[in-house]
Short mmCIF file of C-alpha atoms in Angstrom, two decimals:
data_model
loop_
_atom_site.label_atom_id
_atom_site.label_comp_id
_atom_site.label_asym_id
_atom_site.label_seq_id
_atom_site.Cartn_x
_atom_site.Cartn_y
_atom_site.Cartn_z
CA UNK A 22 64.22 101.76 115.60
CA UNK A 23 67.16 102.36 117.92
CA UNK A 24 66.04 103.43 121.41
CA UNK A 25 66.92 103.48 125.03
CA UNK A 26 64.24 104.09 127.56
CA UNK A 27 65.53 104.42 131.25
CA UNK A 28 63.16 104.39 134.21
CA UNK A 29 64.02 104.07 138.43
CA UNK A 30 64.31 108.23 139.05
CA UNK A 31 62.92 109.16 141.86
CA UNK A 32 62.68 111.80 144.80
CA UNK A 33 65.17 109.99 147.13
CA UNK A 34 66.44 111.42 150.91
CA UNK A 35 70.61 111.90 151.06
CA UNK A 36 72.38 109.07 151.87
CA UNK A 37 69.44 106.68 150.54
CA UNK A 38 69.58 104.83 147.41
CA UNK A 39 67.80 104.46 143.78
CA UNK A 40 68.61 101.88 140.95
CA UNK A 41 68.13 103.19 137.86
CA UNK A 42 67.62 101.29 134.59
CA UNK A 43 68.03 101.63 130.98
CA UNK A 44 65.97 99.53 128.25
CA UNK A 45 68.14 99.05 125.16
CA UNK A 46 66.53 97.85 121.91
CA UNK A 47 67.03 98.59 117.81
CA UNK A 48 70.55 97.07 117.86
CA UNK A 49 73.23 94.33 118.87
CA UNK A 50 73.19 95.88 122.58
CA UNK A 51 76.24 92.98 123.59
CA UNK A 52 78.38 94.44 121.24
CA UNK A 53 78.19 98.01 122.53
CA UNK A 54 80.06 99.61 125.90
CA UNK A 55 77.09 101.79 126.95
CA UNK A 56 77.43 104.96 129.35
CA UNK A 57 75.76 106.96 131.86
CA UNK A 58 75.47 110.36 132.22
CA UNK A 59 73.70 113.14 134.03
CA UNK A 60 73.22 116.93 133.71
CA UNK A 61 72.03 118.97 137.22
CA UNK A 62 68.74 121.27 136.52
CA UNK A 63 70.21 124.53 134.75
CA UNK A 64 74.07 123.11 134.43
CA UNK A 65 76.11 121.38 131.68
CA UNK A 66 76.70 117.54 130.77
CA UNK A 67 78.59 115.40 132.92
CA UNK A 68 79.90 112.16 131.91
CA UNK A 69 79.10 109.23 135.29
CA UNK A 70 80.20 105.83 134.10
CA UNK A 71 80.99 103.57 131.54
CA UNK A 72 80.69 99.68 130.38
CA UNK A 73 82.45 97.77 127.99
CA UNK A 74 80.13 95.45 125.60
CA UNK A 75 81.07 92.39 127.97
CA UNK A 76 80.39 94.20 131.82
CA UNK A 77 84.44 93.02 132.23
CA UNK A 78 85.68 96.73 133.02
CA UNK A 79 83.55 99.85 134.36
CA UNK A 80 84.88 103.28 134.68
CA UNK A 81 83.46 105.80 136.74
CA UNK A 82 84.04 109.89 137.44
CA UNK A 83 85.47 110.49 140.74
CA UNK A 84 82.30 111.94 142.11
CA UNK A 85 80.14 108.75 141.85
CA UNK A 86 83.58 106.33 142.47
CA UNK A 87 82.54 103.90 145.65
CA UNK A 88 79.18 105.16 145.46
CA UNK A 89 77.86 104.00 141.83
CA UNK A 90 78.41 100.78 140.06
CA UNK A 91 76.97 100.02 136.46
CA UNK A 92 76.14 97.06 135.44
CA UNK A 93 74.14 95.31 132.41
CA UNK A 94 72.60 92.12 131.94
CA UNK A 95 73.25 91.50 127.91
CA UNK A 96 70.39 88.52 127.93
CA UNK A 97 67.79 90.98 128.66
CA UNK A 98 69.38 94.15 126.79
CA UNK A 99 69.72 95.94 130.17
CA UNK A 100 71.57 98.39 131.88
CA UNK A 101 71.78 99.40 135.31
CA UNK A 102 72.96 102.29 137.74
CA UNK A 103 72.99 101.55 141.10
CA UNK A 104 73.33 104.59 143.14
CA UNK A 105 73.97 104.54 147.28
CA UNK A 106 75.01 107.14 149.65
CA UNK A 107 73.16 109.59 147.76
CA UNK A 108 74.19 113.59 147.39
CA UNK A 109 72.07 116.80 147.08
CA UNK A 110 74.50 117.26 144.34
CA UNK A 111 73.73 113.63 142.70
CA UNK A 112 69.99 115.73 141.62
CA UNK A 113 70.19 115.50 138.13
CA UNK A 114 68.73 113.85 135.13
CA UNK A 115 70.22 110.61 134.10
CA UNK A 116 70.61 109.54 130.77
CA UNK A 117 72.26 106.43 129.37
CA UNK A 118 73.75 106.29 126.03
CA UNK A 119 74.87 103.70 123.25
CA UNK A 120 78.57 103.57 123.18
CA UNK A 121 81.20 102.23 121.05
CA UNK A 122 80.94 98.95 118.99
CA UNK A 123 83.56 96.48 119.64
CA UNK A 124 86.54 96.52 117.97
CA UNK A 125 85.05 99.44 115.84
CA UNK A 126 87.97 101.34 114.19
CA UNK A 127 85.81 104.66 114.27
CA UNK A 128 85.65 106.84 117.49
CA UNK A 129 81.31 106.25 117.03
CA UNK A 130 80.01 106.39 120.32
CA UNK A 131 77.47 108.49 122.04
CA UNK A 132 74.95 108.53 118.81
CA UNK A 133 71.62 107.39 120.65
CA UNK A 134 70.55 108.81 124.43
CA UNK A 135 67.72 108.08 126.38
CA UNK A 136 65.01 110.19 127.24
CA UNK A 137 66.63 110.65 130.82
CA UNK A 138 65.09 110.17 134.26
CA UNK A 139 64.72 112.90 136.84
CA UNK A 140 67.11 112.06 140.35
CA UNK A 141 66.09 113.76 143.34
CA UNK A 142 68.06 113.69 146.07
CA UNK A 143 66.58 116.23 149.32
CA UNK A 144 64.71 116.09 152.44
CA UNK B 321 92.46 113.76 133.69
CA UNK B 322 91.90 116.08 130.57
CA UNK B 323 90.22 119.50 130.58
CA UNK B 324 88.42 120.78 127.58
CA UNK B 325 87.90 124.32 127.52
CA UNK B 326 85.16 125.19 125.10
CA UNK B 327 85.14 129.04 124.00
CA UNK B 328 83.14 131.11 123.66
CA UNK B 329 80.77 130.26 126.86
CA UNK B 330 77.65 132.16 124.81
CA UNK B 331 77.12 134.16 121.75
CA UNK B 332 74.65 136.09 119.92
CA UNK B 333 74.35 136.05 116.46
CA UNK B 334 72.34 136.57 113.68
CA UNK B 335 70.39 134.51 111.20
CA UNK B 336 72.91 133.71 108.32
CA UNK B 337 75.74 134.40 110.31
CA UNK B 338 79.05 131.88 110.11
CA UNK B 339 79.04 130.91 113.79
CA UNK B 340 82.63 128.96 115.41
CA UNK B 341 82.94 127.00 118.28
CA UNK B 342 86.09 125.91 119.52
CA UNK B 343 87.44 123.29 122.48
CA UNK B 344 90.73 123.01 123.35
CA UNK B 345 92.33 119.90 125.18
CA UNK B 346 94.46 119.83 128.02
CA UNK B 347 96.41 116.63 126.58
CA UNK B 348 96.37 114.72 122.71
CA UNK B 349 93.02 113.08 121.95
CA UNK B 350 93.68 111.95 119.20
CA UNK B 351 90.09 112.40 117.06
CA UNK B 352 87.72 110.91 120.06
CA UNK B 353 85.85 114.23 120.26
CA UNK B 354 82.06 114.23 119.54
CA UNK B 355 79.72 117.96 119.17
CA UNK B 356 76.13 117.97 120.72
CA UNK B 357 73.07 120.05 120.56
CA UNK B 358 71.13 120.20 123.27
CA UNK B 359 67.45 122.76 123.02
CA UNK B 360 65.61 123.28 126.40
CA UNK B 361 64.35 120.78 128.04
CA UNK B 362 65.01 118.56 125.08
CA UNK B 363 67.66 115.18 124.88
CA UNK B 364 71.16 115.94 123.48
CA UNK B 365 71.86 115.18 120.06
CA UNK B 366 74.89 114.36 118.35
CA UNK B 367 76.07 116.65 114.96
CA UNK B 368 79.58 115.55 114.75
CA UNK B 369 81.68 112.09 115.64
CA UNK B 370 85.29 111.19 115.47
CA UNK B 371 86.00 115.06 114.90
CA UNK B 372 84.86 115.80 111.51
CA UNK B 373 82.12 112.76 110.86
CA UNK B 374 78.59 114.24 110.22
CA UNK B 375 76.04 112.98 111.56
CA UNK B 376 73.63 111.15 109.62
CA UNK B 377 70.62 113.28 109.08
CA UNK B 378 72.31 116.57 110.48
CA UNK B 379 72.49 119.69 107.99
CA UNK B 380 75.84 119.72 105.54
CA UNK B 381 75.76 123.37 107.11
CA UNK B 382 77.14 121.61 110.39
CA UNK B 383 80.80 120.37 109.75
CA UNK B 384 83.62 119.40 113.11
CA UNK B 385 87.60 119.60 112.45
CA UNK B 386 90.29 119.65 114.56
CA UNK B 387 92.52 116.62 115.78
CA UNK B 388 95.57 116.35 118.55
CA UNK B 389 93.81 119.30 121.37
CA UNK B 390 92.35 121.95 119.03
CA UNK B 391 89.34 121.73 117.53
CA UNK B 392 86.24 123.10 115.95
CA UNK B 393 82.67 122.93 115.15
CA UNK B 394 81.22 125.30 112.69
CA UNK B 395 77.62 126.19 111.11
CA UNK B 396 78.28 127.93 107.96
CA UNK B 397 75.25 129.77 107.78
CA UNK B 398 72.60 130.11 111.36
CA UNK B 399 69.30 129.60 111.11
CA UNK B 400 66.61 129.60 113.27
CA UNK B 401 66.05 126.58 114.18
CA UNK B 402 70.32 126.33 115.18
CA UNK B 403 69.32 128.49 118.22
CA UNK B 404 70.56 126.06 121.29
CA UNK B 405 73.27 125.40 123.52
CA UNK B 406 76.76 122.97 122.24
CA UNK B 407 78.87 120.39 123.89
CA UNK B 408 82.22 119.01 122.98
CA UNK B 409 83.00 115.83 124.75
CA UNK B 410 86.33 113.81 124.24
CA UNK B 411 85.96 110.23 124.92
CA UNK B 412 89.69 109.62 124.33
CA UNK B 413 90.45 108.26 128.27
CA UNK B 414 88.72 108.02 131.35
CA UNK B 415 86.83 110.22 132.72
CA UNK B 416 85.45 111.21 129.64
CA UNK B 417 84.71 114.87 129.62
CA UNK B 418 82.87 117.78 128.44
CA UNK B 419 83.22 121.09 127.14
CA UNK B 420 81.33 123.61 129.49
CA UNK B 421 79.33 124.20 126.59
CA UNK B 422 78.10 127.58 124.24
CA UNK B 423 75.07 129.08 124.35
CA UNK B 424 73.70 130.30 120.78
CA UNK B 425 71.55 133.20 121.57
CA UNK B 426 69.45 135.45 118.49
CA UNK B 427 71.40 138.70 118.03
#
Protein backbone atom coordinates (compact mmCIF):
# COMPACT_ATOMS: atom_id res chain seq x y z
CA UNK A 1 0.00 0.00 0.00
CA UNK A 2 1.13 3.51 -0.88
CA UNK A 3 1.33 5.77 2.19
CA UNK A 4 2.96 8.76 3.71
CA UNK A 5 2.78 9.27 7.40
CA UNK A 6 4.30 12.67 8.64
CA UNK A 7 4.93 13.35 12.32
CA UNK A 8 7.14 16.57 14.19
CA UNK A 9 3.80 19.11 14.58
CA UNK A 10 3.76 20.69 17.44
CA UNK A 11 2.56 23.80 19.56
CA UNK A 12 5.72 25.94 18.91
CA UNK A 13 6.29 29.90 20.29
CA UNK A 14 6.97 32.56 17.10
CA UNK A 15 10.23 32.77 16.03
CA UNK A 16 11.07 29.10 17.42
CA UNK A 17 11.47 26.17 15.30
CA UNK A 18 9.89 22.52 14.47
CA UNK A 19 11.22 19.82 11.97
CA UNK A 20 8.70 18.06 10.54
CA UNK A 21 8.92 14.65 8.84
CA UNK A 22 7.27 12.57 6.34
CA UNK A 23 7.50 8.57 6.19
CA UNK A 24 7.22 7.44 2.57
CA UNK A 25 6.57 3.76 1.80
CA UNK A 26 4.38 1.59 -1.05
CA UNK A 27 6.61 2.88 -3.90
CA UNK A 28 10.10 3.77 -5.55
CA UNK A 29 10.22 7.01 -3.18
CA UNK A 30 13.94 8.04 -5.13
CA UNK A 31 12.23 8.32 -8.18
CA UNK A 32 9.56 10.78 -7.04
CA UNK A 33 9.98 14.87 -6.38
CA UNK A 34 7.75 14.96 -3.27
CA UNK A 35 6.01 18.28 -1.90
CA UNK A 36 4.85 20.00 1.06
CA UNK A 37 1.93 21.68 1.70
CA UNK A 38 -0.23 23.24 4.36
CA UNK A 39 -3.82 24.53 4.76
CA UNK A 40 -4.49 27.23 7.95
CA UNK A 41 -7.61 25.99 10.26
CA UNK A 42 -10.83 27.14 8.20
CA UNK A 43 -8.76 28.41 4.87
CA UNK A 44 -7.84 26.86 1.48
CA UNK A 45 -4.68 24.76 0.25
CA UNK A 46 -1.45 26.28 -0.06
CA UNK A 47 1.31 24.79 -1.89
CA UNK A 48 5.06 25.28 0.63
CA UNK A 49 7.85 23.48 -1.16
CA UNK A 50 9.00 21.11 -3.46
CA UNK A 51 11.89 18.32 -4.15
CA UNK A 52 13.04 16.77 -7.10
CA UNK A 53 13.54 12.75 -6.86
CA UNK A 54 17.43 13.46 -6.33
CA UNK A 55 17.21 16.56 -3.35
CA UNK A 56 19.43 18.54 -6.37
CA UNK A 57 16.79 21.52 -6.65
CA UNK A 58 14.05 22.71 -3.98
CA UNK A 59 11.49 25.29 -4.65
CA UNK A 60 9.75 27.09 -2.12
CA UNK A 61 6.58 29.82 -1.93
CA UNK A 62 7.73 33.16 -1.02
CA UNK A 63 6.22 33.00 2.41
CA UNK A 64 8.39 30.12 3.77
CA UNK A 65 11.62 31.32 1.30
CA UNK A 66 14.79 31.77 3.91
CA UNK A 67 12.77 30.35 6.53
CA UNK A 68 12.00 26.59 5.30
CA UNK A 69 14.26 24.17 3.61
CA UNK A 70 13.11 20.55 2.51
CA UNK A 71 15.10 18.00 2.38
CA UNK A 72 14.92 13.99 2.02
CA UNK A 73 17.17 11.30 2.78
CA UNK A 74 16.24 8.62 -0.22
CA UNK A 75 18.16 5.64 1.88
CA UNK A 76 15.66 5.84 4.53
CA UNK A 77 12.50 6.94 2.30
CA UNK A 78 12.37 10.29 4.20
CA UNK A 79 11.36 13.64 3.91
CA UNK A 80 11.91 16.57 5.89
CA UNK A 81 10.64 20.25 6.59
CA UNK A 82 12.66 22.22 8.58
CA UNK A 83 10.88 25.23 9.72
CA UNK A 84 12.76 28.39 11.73
CA UNK A 85 11.68 31.81 12.49
CA UNK A 86 8.30 30.64 12.94
CA UNK A 87 4.89 32.84 12.13
CA UNK A 88 1.41 32.96 13.80
CA UNK A 89 0.50 32.66 10.24
CA UNK A 90 2.85 29.41 9.64
CA UNK A 91 -0.36 27.57 12.06
CA UNK A 92 -1.52 25.19 9.77
CA UNK A 93 -1.65 21.55 9.00
CA UNK A 94 1.17 20.15 7.02
CA UNK A 95 0.86 17.59 4.62
CA UNK A 96 3.44 16.09 2.29
CA UNK A 97 2.59 14.58 -0.93
CA UNK A 98 4.02 12.08 -3.66
CA UNK A 99 5.02 14.05 -6.63
CA UNK A 100 6.00 13.42 -10.09
CA UNK A 101 7.99 10.33 -11.32
CA UNK A 102 11.08 11.08 -13.14
CA UNK A 103 11.11 11.62 -16.51
CA UNK A 104 7.31 10.71 -16.46
CA UNK A 105 5.70 12.11 -19.67
CA UNK A 106 2.27 12.52 -17.73
CA UNK A 107 1.61 15.66 -15.52
CA UNK A 108 0.87 12.64 -12.40
CA UNK A 109 1.75 14.23 -9.36
CA UNK A 110 -0.04 14.97 -6.18
CA UNK A 111 -2.00 11.37 -6.15
CA UNK A 112 -1.08 10.23 -2.47
CA UNK A 113 -1.07 12.88 0.77
CA UNK A 114 -0.35 12.29 4.15
CA UNK A 115 -2.53 12.36 6.94
CA UNK A 116 -1.09 15.92 7.86
CA UNK A 117 0.34 17.19 11.15
CA UNK A 118 -1.11 20.02 13.16
CA UNK A 119 1.64 23.37 13.36
CA UNK A 120 1.09 25.63 16.09
CA UNK A 121 2.75 28.57 16.18
CA UNK A 122 1.46 31.15 19.48
CA UNK A 123 2.37 32.18 22.84
CA UNK B 1 3.74 33.78 -10.66
CA UNK B 2 0.30 32.43 -11.98
CA UNK B 3 -3.13 33.10 -10.46
CA UNK B 4 -5.91 30.65 -10.79
CA UNK B 5 -9.18 31.99 -10.22
CA UNK B 6 -11.61 29.21 -9.47
CA UNK B 7 -15.45 30.26 -9.91
CA UNK B 8 -17.90 29.88 -8.41
CA UNK B 9 -16.45 30.34 -4.64
CA UNK B 10 -19.73 28.09 -3.31
CA UNK B 11 -22.85 26.65 -4.64
CA UNK B 12 -25.90 24.92 -3.69
CA UNK B 13 -27.33 22.38 -5.56
CA UNK B 14 -29.41 19.60 -5.64
CA UNK B 15 -29.09 15.84 -5.72
CA UNK B 16 -28.92 14.91 -9.51
CA UNK B 17 -28.02 18.18 -10.50
CA UNK B 18 -25.07 18.70 -13.38
CA UNK B 19 -22.72 20.76 -11.19
CA UNK B 20 -19.47 22.95 -13.15
CA UNK B 21 -16.50 24.16 -11.76
CA UNK B 22 -14.27 26.26 -13.56
CA UNK B 23 -10.43 27.80 -12.98
CA UNK B 24 -9.01 30.10 -15.07
CA UNK B 25 -5.13 30.79 -15.39
CA UNK B 26 -3.40 33.88 -15.35
CA UNK B 27 -0.68 32.48 -17.95
CA UNK B 28 -0.57 28.92 -20.38
CA UNK B 29 -0.26 25.75 -18.28
CA UNK B 30 -0.22 23.71 -20.55
CA UNK B 31 -2.37 20.46 -18.98
CA UNK B 32 -0.43 20.48 -15.37
CA UNK B 33 -3.74 21.13 -13.58
CA UNK B 34 -4.97 18.52 -11.01
CA UNK B 35 -8.98 18.72 -9.18
CA UNK B 36 -9.25 17.77 -5.40
CA UNK B 37 -11.90 16.94 -2.96
CA UNK B 38 -11.42 17.77 0.24
CA UNK B 39 -14.70 16.76 3.14
CA UNK B 40 -14.25 18.28 6.68
CA UNK B 41 -11.70 17.52 8.54
CA UNK B 42 -10.77 14.82 6.10
CA UNK B 43 -7.22 14.57 3.68
CA UNK B 44 -7.58 15.93 0.11
CA UNK B 45 -8.12 13.62 -2.57
CA UNK B 46 -7.34 13.76 -6.06
CA UNK B 47 -10.43 13.19 -8.93
CA UNK B 48 -8.68 14.49 -11.90
CA UNK B 49 -4.76 14.64 -13.21
CA UNK B 50 -3.13 16.12 -16.21
CA UNK B 51 -6.59 17.95 -16.91
CA UNK B 52 -8.89 15.34 -18.03
CA UNK B 53 -7.16 11.93 -16.43
CA UNK B 54 -9.60 10.22 -13.94
CA UNK B 55 -8.58 9.12 -11.18
CA UNK B 56 -8.35 5.59 -10.56
CA UNK B 57 -11.19 4.54 -8.38
CA UNK B 58 -13.10 7.99 -8.68
CA UNK B 59 -16.81 7.86 -10.17
CA UNK B 60 -16.99 8.07 -14.30
CA UNK B 61 -19.60 10.82 -13.08
CA UNK B 62 -16.38 13.00 -12.27
CA UNK B 63 -14.63 14.03 -15.63
CA UNK B 64 -11.73 17.44 -15.87
CA UNK B 65 -11.18 19.30 -19.41
CA UNK B 66 -9.71 22.27 -20.26
CA UNK B 67 -6.00 22.92 -21.45
CA UNK B 68 -3.88 26.40 -22.19
CA UNK B 69 -5.78 28.73 -18.91
CA UNK B 70 -9.42 27.56 -19.04
CA UNK B 71 -10.58 24.75 -17.58
CA UNK B 72 -13.19 22.58 -16.02
CA UNK B 73 -14.24 19.96 -13.68
CA UNK B 74 -17.69 18.58 -13.90
CA UNK B 75 -20.00 15.92 -11.96
CA UNK B 76 -22.65 14.95 -14.30
CA UNK B 77 -25.09 14.00 -11.91
CA UNK B 78 -24.60 15.12 -7.62
CA UNK B 79 -25.07 12.87 -5.19
CA UNK B 80 -24.86 12.83 -1.74
CA UNK B 81 -21.98 11.73 -0.92
CA UNK B 82 -20.29 14.68 -3.70
CA UNK B 83 -21.22 17.21 -0.93
CA UNK B 84 -17.53 18.86 -0.19
CA UNK B 85 -15.38 21.59 -1.01
CA UNK B 86 -12.89 21.52 -4.69
CA UNK B 87 -9.42 22.61 -5.50
CA UNK B 88 -7.75 23.21 -8.78
CA UNK B 89 -4.04 23.36 -8.50
CA UNK B 90 -1.64 23.92 -11.56
CA UNK B 91 1.70 22.49 -11.05
CA UNK B 92 2.92 23.89 -14.40
CA UNK B 93 5.89 26.36 -12.67
CA UNK B 94 6.92 27.39 -9.45
CA UNK B 95 5.07 28.30 -7.00
CA UNK B 96 2.61 25.90 -7.72
CA UNK B 97 -0.80 27.19 -6.95
CA UNK B 98 -4.30 26.73 -6.04
CA UNK B 99 -7.65 27.58 -6.92
CA UNK B 100 -9.39 29.33 -3.86
CA UNK B 101 -11.58 26.50 -4.00
CA UNK B 102 -15.81 25.80 -4.27
CA UNK B 103 -17.83 24.89 -1.72
CA UNK B 104 -20.69 22.26 -2.74
CA UNK B 105 -23.46 22.96 -0.40
CA UNK B 106 -27.20 20.74 -0.49
CA UNK B 107 -29.77 23.05 -2.13
Amino acid sequence: EVQLVESGGDLVQPGGSLRLSCAASGFNFRLNAMSWLRQAPGKGLEWVSTITHSGGDTYYADYVKGRFTISRDNSKNMLYLQMNSLRAEDTAVYFCAKGRRYGAAVPDAFDIWGQGTMVTVSS
Amino acid sequence: DIQMTQSPSAMSASVGDRVTITCRASQGISNYLAWFQQKPGKVPKRLIYAASSLQSGVPSRFSGSGSGTEFTLTISSLQPEDFATYYCLQHNSYPHTFGGGTKVEIK
